[in-house]
PDB file of C-alpha atoms in Angstrom:
ATOM      1  CA  UNK N   1       0.000   0.000   0.000  1.00 69.00           C
ATOM      2  CA  UNK N   2       1.398   3.407  -0.913  1.00 82.00           C
ATOM      3  CA  UNK N   3       2.308   5.692   1.953  1.00 93.00           C
ATOM      4  CA  UNK N   4       1.287   9.253   2.638  1.00 96.00           C
ATOM      5  CA  UNK N   5       2.348  11.515  -0.204  1.00 97.00           C
ATOM      6  CA  UNK N   6       2.920  15.239  -0.017  1.00 97.00           C
ATOM      7  CA  UNK N   7       3.418  17.724  -2.804  1.00 97.00           C
ATOM      8  CA  UNK N   8       5.437  19.675  -3.493  1.00 97.00           C
ATOM      9  CA  UNK N   9       8.461  18.416  -1.563  1.00 96.00           C
ATOM     10  CA  UNK N  10      10.272  21.743  -1.644  1.00 97.00           C
ATOM     11  CA  UNK N  11       9.009  25.265  -2.051  1.00 96.00           C
ATOM     12  CA  UNK N  12      10.570  28.708  -2.003  1.00 98.00           C
ATOM     13  CA  UNK N  13       8.327  31.728  -1.570  1.00 98.00           C
ATOM     14  CA  UNK N  14       8.772  35.377  -0.652  1.00 98.00           C
ATOM     15  CA  UNK N  15       7.189  37.261   2.212  1.00 98.00           C
ATOM     16  CA  UNK N  16       3.606  38.242   1.579  1.00 98.00           C
ATOM     17  CA  UNK N  17       2.887  35.454  -0.872  1.00 98.00           C
ATOM     18  CA  UNK N  18       0.547  32.570  -0.171  1.00 98.00           C
ATOM     19  CA  UNK N  19       1.145  28.853  -0.516  1.00 98.00           C
ATOM     20  CA  UNK N  20      -0.935  25.694  -0.804  1.00 98.00           C
ATOM     21  CA  UNK N  21       0.409  22.319   0.251  1.00 98.00           C
ATOM     22  CA  UNK N  22      -1.206  19.018  -0.638  1.00 98.00           C
ATOM     23  CA  UNK N  23      -1.442  15.701   1.156  1.00 98.00           C
ATOM     24  CA  UNK N  24      -2.788  12.371  -0.081  1.00 98.00           C
ATOM     25  CA  UNK N  25      -3.399   9.916   2.763  1.00 96.00           C
ATOM     26  CA  UNK N  26      -2.876   6.191   2.725  1.00 94.00           C
ATOM     27  CA  UNK N  27      -5.722   4.510   0.851  1.00 93.00           C
ATOM     28  CA  UNK N  28      -8.629   3.905   3.205  1.00 90.00           C
ATOM     29  CA  UNK N  29      -7.446   6.405   5.803  1.00 91.00           C
ATOM     30  CA  UNK N  30     -10.022   9.035   6.627  1.00 91.00           C
ATOM     31  CA  UNK N  31      -8.221  11.260   9.112  1.00 92.00           C
ATOM     32  CA  UNK N  32      -5.543  13.716   8.026  1.00 95.00           C
ATOM     33  CA  UNK N  33      -3.470  15.848  10.376  1.00 95.00           C
ATOM     34  CA  UNK N  34      -0.927  18.575   9.723  1.00 97.00           C
ATOM     35  CA  UNK N  35       2.123  19.487  11.793  1.00 97.00           C
ATOM     36  CA  UNK N  36       4.748  22.188  11.509  1.00 98.00           C
ATOM     37  CA  UNK N  37       8.338  21.348  12.388  1.00 97.00           C
ATOM     38  CA  UNK N  38      10.908  24.048  13.082  1.00 96.00           C
ATOM     39  CA  UNK N  39      14.255  23.905  14.902  1.00 92.00           C
ATOM     40  CA  UNK N  40      13.054  26.361  17.514  1.00 89.00           C
ATOM     41  CA  UNK N  41       9.520  25.144  18.237  1.00 91.00           C
ATOM     42  CA  UNK N  42       9.809  21.471  17.337  1.00 93.00           C
ATOM     43  CA  UNK N  43       6.722  19.647  16.111  1.00 96.00           C
ATOM     44  CA  UNK N  44       3.519  21.595  16.544  1.00 96.00           C
ATOM     45  CA  UNK N  45       0.006  20.504  15.688  1.00 95.00           C
ATOM     46  CA  UNK N  46      -1.809  22.583  13.074  1.00 97.00           C
ATOM     47  CA  UNK N  47      -5.162  20.855  12.483  1.00 94.00           C
ATOM     48  CA  UNK N  48      -6.916  17.539  12.019  1.00 94.00           C
ATOM     49  CA  UNK N  49      -9.663  16.615   9.565  1.00 94.00           C
ATOM     50  CA  UNK N  50     -12.020  13.674   9.376  1.00 92.00           C
ATOM     51  CA  UNK N  51     -14.733  13.307   6.748  1.00 90.00           C
ATOM     52  CA  UNK N  52     -14.169  16.877   5.560  1.00 94.00           C
ATOM     53  CA  UNK N  53     -14.671  18.282   9.079  1.00 94.00           C
ATOM     54  CA  UNK N  54     -12.004  19.990  11.118  1.00 94.00           C
ATOM     55  CA  UNK N  55     -12.092  18.397  14.561  1.00 91.00           C
ATOM     56  CA  UNK N  56      -9.232  20.259  16.188  1.00 91.00           C
ATOM     57  CA  UNK N  57      -7.015  23.221  15.445  1.00 94.00           C
ATOM     58  CA  UNK N  58      -3.691  24.137  16.985  1.00 94.00           C
ATOM     59  CA  UNK N  59      -2.589  27.506  18.229  1.00 94.00           C
ATOM     60  CA  UNK N  60      -1.724  29.122  14.902  1.00 97.00           C
ATOM     61  CA  UNK N  61      -2.921  32.431  13.426  1.00 97.00           C
ATOM     62  CA  UNK N  62      -5.811  32.545  10.992  1.00 96.00           C
ATOM     63  CA  UNK N  63      -3.347  32.773   8.094  1.00 98.00           C
ATOM     64  CA  UNK N  64      -3.086  29.014   8.391  1.00 98.00           C
ATOM     65  CA  UNK N  65      -6.085  27.168   7.029  1.00 97.00           C
ATOM     66  CA  UNK N  66      -6.878  23.765   5.673  1.00 97.00           C
ATOM     67  CA  UNK N  67      -9.536  21.611   4.157  1.00 97.00           C
ATOM     68  CA  UNK N  68     -10.256  18.018   3.350  1.00 97.00           C
ATOM     69  CA  UNK N  69     -11.962  16.710   0.258  1.00 97.00           C
ATOM     70  CA  UNK N  70     -14.449  13.867  -0.100  1.00 96.00           C
ATOM     71  CA  UNK N  71     -11.649  11.519  -1.194  1.00 95.00           C
ATOM     72  CA  UNK N  72      -9.799  12.312   2.082  1.00 95.00           C
ATOM     73  CA  UNK N  73      -7.065  14.280   0.337  1.00 98.00           C
ATOM     74  CA  UNK N  74      -6.197  17.435   2.225  1.00 98.00           C
ATOM     75  CA  UNK N  75      -4.698  20.805   1.508  1.00 98.00           C
ATOM     76  CA  UNK N  76      -3.347  23.455   3.787  1.00 98.00           C
ATOM     77  CA  UNK N  77      -2.927  27.086   2.880  1.00 98.00           C
ATOM     78  CA  UNK N  78      -0.773  29.761   4.404  1.00 98.00           C
ATOM     79  CA  UNK N  79      -1.533  33.313   3.354  1.00 96.00           C
ATOM     80  CA  UNK N  80       0.639  36.404   3.726  1.00 97.00           C
ATOM     81  CA  UNK N  81       3.771  34.377   4.363  1.00 98.00           C
ATOM     82  CA  UNK N  82       6.236  35.486   7.009  1.00 98.00           C
ATOM     83  CA  UNK N  83       9.872  34.526   7.437  1.00 97.00           C
ATOM     84  CA  UNK N  84       8.917  32.507  10.517  1.00 96.00           C
ATOM     85  CA  UNK N  85       6.697  30.250   8.417  1.00 98.00           C
ATOM     86  CA  UNK N  86       9.811  28.587   7.018  1.00 98.00           C
ATOM     87  CA  UNK N  87       9.489  25.029   8.206  1.00 97.00           C
ATOM     88  CA  UNK N  88       8.953  21.410   7.352  1.00 97.00           C
ATOM     89  CA  UNK N  89       5.214  20.782   7.065  1.00 98.00           C
ATOM     90  CA  UNK N  90       4.257  17.220   7.801  1.00 97.00           C
ATOM     91  CA  UNK N  91       1.017  15.490   7.004  1.00 97.00           C
ATOM     92  CA  UNK N  92      -0.139  12.329   8.755  1.00 95.00           C
ATOM     93  CA  UNK N  93      -3.035   9.994   8.111  1.00 94.00           C
ATOM     94  CA  UNK N  94      -4.828   7.412  10.177  1.00 89.00           C
ATOM     95  CA  UNK N  95      -7.699   5.005   9.589  1.00 83.00           C
ATOM     96  CA  UNK N  96     -10.134   6.201  12.275  1.00 69.00           C
ATOM     97  CA  UNK N  97     -13.135   3.954  12.407  1.00 61.00           C
ATOM     98  CA  UNK N  98     -15.319   6.941  13.133  1.00 55.00           C
ATOM     99  CA  UNK N  99     -15.486   6.385  16.845  1.00 54.00           C
ATOM    100  CA  UNK N 100     -15.530   9.312  19.201  1.00 49.00           C
ATOM    101  CA  UNK N 101     -12.147   8.364  20.606  1.00 51.00           C
ATOM    102  CA  UNK N 102      -9.185   8.995  18.343  1.00 50.00           C
ATOM    103  CA  UNK N 103      -6.857   6.113  18.791  1.00 56.00           C
ATOM    104  CA  UNK N 104      -5.495   4.945  15.513  1.00 68.00           C
ATOM    105  CA  UNK N 105      -1.832   5.138  14.669  1.00 82.00           C
ATOM    106  CA  UNK N 106      -0.739   8.065  12.553  1.00 87.00           C
ATOM    107  CA  UNK N 107       1.545   7.569   9.580  1.00 92.00           C
ATOM    108  CA  UNK N 108       3.540  10.510   8.343  1.00 95.00           C
ATOM    109  CA  UNK N 109       4.496  11.641   4.872  1.00 96.00           C
ATOM    110  CA  UNK N 110       7.962  12.922   3.874  1.00 95.00           C
ATOM    111  CA  UNK N 111       6.936  16.536   4.376  1.00 97.00           C
ATOM    112  CA  UNK N 112       7.045  19.734   2.364  1.00 97.00           C
ATOM    113  CA  UNK N 113       9.994  21.957   3.128  1.00 97.00           C
ATOM    114  CA  UNK N 114       8.961  25.605   2.791  1.00 98.00           C
ATOM    115  CA  UNK N 115      11.496  28.393   2.683  1.00 98.00           C
ATOM    116  CA  UNK N 116      10.235  31.963   2.918  1.00 98.00           C
ATOM    117  CA  UNK N 117      12.652  34.659   1.744  1.00 97.00           C
TER     118      UNK N 117
ATOM    119  CA  UNK K   1      -2.075  21.072  27.169  1.00 63.00           C
ATOM    120  CA  UNK K   2       0.094  18.028  27.131  1.00 76.00           C
ATOM    121  CA  UNK K   3       3.773  18.447  27.988  1.00 89.00           C
ATOM    122  CA  UNK K   4       6.181  15.833  26.735  1.00 94.00           C
ATOM    123  CA  UNK K   5       9.830  15.941  27.725  1.00 96.00           C
ATOM    124  CA  UNK K   6      12.837  14.038  26.459  1.00 96.00           C
ATOM    125  CA  UNK K   7      16.568  14.310  26.958  1.00 91.00           C
ATOM    126  CA  UNK K   8      18.131  15.962  23.919  1.00 93.00           C
ATOM    127  CA  UNK K   9      21.199  13.858  23.198  1.00 96.00           C
ATOM    128  CA  UNK K  10      22.405  10.286  23.562  1.00 97.00           C
ATOM    129  CA  UNK K  11      25.731   8.865  22.440  1.00 97.00           C
ATOM    130  CA  UNK K  12      26.103   5.093  22.328  1.00 97.00           C
ATOM    131  CA  UNK K  13      28.726   2.652  21.147  1.00 97.00           C
ATOM    132  CA  UNK K  14      27.827   0.349  18.278  1.00 97.00           C
ATOM    133  CA  UNK K  15      26.546  -2.964  19.608  1.00 97.00           C
ATOM    134  CA  UNK K  16      25.470  -1.540  22.965  1.00 97.00           C
ATOM    135  CA  UNK K  17      21.880  -0.911  24.013  1.00 97.00           C
ATOM    136  CA  UNK K  18      20.350   2.550  23.780  1.00 97.00           C
ATOM    137  CA  UNK K  19      17.701   3.763  26.181  1.00 97.00           C
ATOM    138  CA  UNK K  20      15.698   6.893  25.393  1.00 98.00           C
ATOM    139  CA  UNK K  21      13.432   8.283  28.086  1.00 97.00           C
ATOM    140  CA  UNK K  22      10.297  10.388  27.909  1.00 96.00           C
ATOM    141  CA  UNK K  23       7.925  11.860  30.474  1.00 96.00           C
ATOM    142  CA  UNK K  24       4.450  13.250  29.888  1.00 94.00           C
ATOM    143  CA  UNK K  25       1.835  15.024  31.932  1.00 91.00           C
ATOM    144  CA  UNK K  26      -1.635  14.009  30.699  1.00 83.00           C
ATOM    145  CA  UNK K  27      -2.864  10.889  32.482  1.00 76.00           C
ATOM    146  CA  UNK K  28      -5.704  10.470  29.963  1.00 79.00           C
ATOM    147  CA  UNK K  29      -3.204   9.646  27.208  1.00 77.00           C
ATOM    148  CA  UNK K  30      -4.346   6.695  25.142  1.00 79.00           C
ATOM    149  CA  UNK K  31      -1.608   5.699  22.738  1.00 87.00           C
ATOM    150  CA  UNK K  32       2.084   6.539  23.139  1.00 92.00           C
ATOM    151  CA  UNK K  33       4.426   6.409  20.173  1.00 94.00           C
ATOM    152  CA  UNK K  34       8.040   6.419  19.183  1.00 97.00           C
ATOM    153  CA  UNK K  35       8.959   7.944  15.840  1.00 97.00           C
ATOM    154  CA  UNK K  36      12.346   8.112  14.116  1.00 97.00           C
ATOM    155  CA  UNK K  37      13.475  10.941  11.875  1.00 96.00           C
ATOM    156  CA  UNK K  38      16.537  10.756   9.676  1.00 95.00           C
ATOM    157  CA  UNK K  39      18.066  13.883   8.122  1.00 90.00           C
ATOM    158  CA  UNK K  40      15.810  15.448   5.511  1.00 86.00           C
ATOM    159  CA  UNK K  41      13.069  12.870   6.010  1.00 90.00           C
ATOM    160  CA  UNK K  42       9.629  12.677   7.560  1.00 92.00           C
ATOM    161  CA  UNK K  43       8.703  10.725  10.672  1.00 95.00           C
ATOM    162  CA  UNK K  44       8.918   6.958  10.593  1.00 94.00           C
ATOM    163  CA  UNK K  45       6.708   5.117  13.056  1.00 93.00           C
ATOM    164  CA  UNK K  46       8.867   2.736  15.076  1.00 95.00           C
ATOM    165  CA  UNK K  47       6.457   1.338  17.609  1.00 94.00           C
ATOM    166  CA  UNK K  48       3.616   2.275  19.918  1.00 91.00           C
ATOM    167  CA  UNK K  49       2.074   1.134  23.160  1.00 92.00           C
ATOM    168  CA  UNK K  50      -1.453   1.405  24.427  1.00 88.00           C
ATOM    169  CA  UNK K  51      -1.892   2.970  27.838  1.00 86.00           C
ATOM    170  CA  UNK K  52      -3.137  -0.252  29.461  1.00 87.00           C
ATOM    171  CA  UNK K  53       0.118  -2.067  28.644  1.00 89.00           C
ATOM    172  CA  UNK K  54       3.371  -2.073  30.613  1.00 93.00           C
ATOM    173  CA  UNK K  55       5.720  -3.395  27.979  1.00 95.00           C
ATOM    174  CA  UNK K  56       5.882  -4.123  24.298  1.00 95.00           C
ATOM    175  CA  UNK K  57       8.684  -5.842  22.437  1.00 95.00           C
ATOM    176  CA  UNK K  58       9.205  -5.662  18.693  1.00 92.00           C
ATOM    177  CA  UNK K  59      12.440  -7.243  17.459  1.00 95.00           C
ATOM    178  CA  UNK K  60      15.269  -4.993  18.731  1.00 96.00           C
ATOM    179  CA  UNK K  61      12.857  -2.489  20.237  1.00 97.00           C
ATOM    180  CA  UNK K  62      11.402  -2.644  23.738  1.00 97.00           C
ATOM    181  CA  UNK K  63       8.959  -0.058  25.026  1.00 97.00           C
ATOM    182  CA  UNK K  64       8.334   0.284  28.742  1.00 97.00           C
ATOM    183  CA  UNK K  65       5.469   2.319  30.160  1.00 96.00           C
ATOM    184  CA  UNK K  66       5.177   3.362  33.791  1.00 94.00           C
ATOM    185  CA  UNK K  67       1.751   4.928  33.862  1.00 92.00           C
ATOM    186  CA  UNK K  68       1.965   5.884  37.525  1.00 92.00           C
ATOM    187  CA  UNK K  69       5.085   7.972  36.919  1.00 93.00           C
ATOM    188  CA  UNK K  70       4.004   8.947  33.374  1.00 93.00           C
ATOM    189  CA  UNK K  71       7.316   7.665  32.076  1.00 95.00           C
ATOM    190  CA  UNK K  72       7.933   6.004  28.722  1.00 95.00           C
ATOM    191  CA  UNK K  73      11.186   4.526  27.486  1.00 97.00           C
ATOM    192  CA  UNK K  74      12.490   3.005  24.283  1.00 98.00           C
ATOM    193  CA  UNK K  75      15.315   0.497  24.395  1.00 98.00           C
ATOM    194  CA  UNK K  76      17.160  -0.363  21.201  1.00 97.00           C
ATOM    195  CA  UNK K  77      19.189  -3.545  21.517  1.00 97.00           C
ATOM    196  CA  UNK K  78      22.444  -4.044  19.574  1.00 97.00           C
ATOM    197  CA  UNK K  79      22.475  -0.438  18.341  1.00 97.00           C
ATOM    198  CA  UNK K  80      23.762  -0.040  14.786  1.00 97.00           C
ATOM    199  CA  UNK K  81      25.090   2.958  12.848  1.00 95.00           C
ATOM    200  CA  UNK K  82      21.801   3.024  10.945  1.00 95.00           C
ATOM    201  CA  UNK K  83      20.053   3.789  14.221  1.00 97.00           C
ATOM    202  CA  UNK K  84      21.653   7.246  14.307  1.00 97.00           C
ATOM    203  CA  UNK K  85      18.713   9.628  14.040  1.00 97.00           C
ATOM    204  CA  UNK K  86      16.362  11.815  16.060  1.00 97.00           C
ATOM    205  CA  UNK K  87      13.806   9.884  18.096  1.00 98.00           C
ATOM    206  CA  UNK K  88      10.531  11.490  19.084  1.00 97.00           C
ATOM    207  CA  UNK K  89       8.200  10.441  21.825  1.00 96.00           C
ATOM    208  CA  UNK K  90       4.563  11.326  21.036  1.00 94.00           C
ATOM    209  CA  UNK K  91       1.441  11.091  23.102  1.00 92.00           C
ATOM    210  CA  UNK K  92      -2.116  10.859  21.764  1.00 87.00           C
ATOM    211  CA  UNK K  93      -5.001  12.215  23.758  1.00 76.00           C
ATOM    212  CA  UNK K  94      -8.679  12.351  22.962  1.00 72.00           C
ATOM    213  CA  UNK K  95      -8.604  15.654  21.087  1.00 78.00           C
ATOM    214  CA  UNK K  96      -7.332  14.274  17.800  1.00 81.00           C
ATOM    215  CA  UNK K  97      -3.719  15.333  18.018  1.00 87.00           C
ATOM    216  CA  UNK K  98      -0.273  14.117  18.968  1.00 90.00           C
ATOM    217  CA  UNK K  99       1.910  16.025  21.385  1.00 92.00           C
ATOM    218  CA  UNK K 100       5.605  15.542  20.681  1.00 95.00           C
ATOM    219  CA  UNK K 101       8.720  15.782  22.746  1.00 95.00           C
ATOM    220  CA  UNK K 102      11.631  17.850  21.460  1.00 96.00           C
ATOM    221  CA  UNK K 103      13.394  14.748  20.157  1.00 97.00           C
ATOM    222  CA  UNK K 104      16.485  12.864  21.272  1.00 97.00           C
ATOM    223  CA  UNK K 105      19.435  12.898  18.881  1.00 97.00           C
ATOM    224  CA  UNK K 106      21.082   9.487  19.024  1.00 97.00           C
ATOM    225  CA  UNK K 107      24.652   9.232  17.792  1.00 97.00           C
ATOM    226  CA  UNK K 108      26.133   5.781  17.335  1.00 97.00           C
ATOM    227  CA  UNK K 109      29.916   5.686  17.495  1.00 95.00           C
ATOM    228  CA  UNK K 110      32.066   2.847  16.214  1.00 90.00           C
TER     229      UNK K 110
END
């Protein structure tokens, strides 16, 4: 079974621009989560989606947004980029049987490395 | 929120055992994970343990969970040069997210 795929793998943008990152989960997985990884802050949770609904959002400004499509693929968007948005953005997917308790193992993609100049 | 703490560095001789420790604060944690990250790569799931277990063994990996002390450890037997990487402890709670430690950089020396 193919793993989690993320596109693009590398991206260079300038301050003020916006960017859209894409994530395709493992086939059959319905939950997609996004994390930001930086040397200073480590791994921080951005948001989680299940069946096109955002169930949780991390402590990030409104410039960070996401969505999930009916095929479980997900995108995240960052508008008005700042230098501090330079990071590795990781997407993870899990099966999630639809129960109220979120327990399934998350599998991560290779990430999109964003550099903001 | 959940706080997860790990020591930052570990140096180990090839062939020895490595032990990476992690502490967490949220007693309602369900699953606890160990991920490995090599340079320039994403996170590779190594193993996980459910909160009602004390120990889990998977080939060279042994996970120990002390729920009373909220302490998790990962032991890697017969450590090899390919085990050099950053290891992250992660804790799942019931709000659909993982909380990660800062990562332990493991260096394997010949």
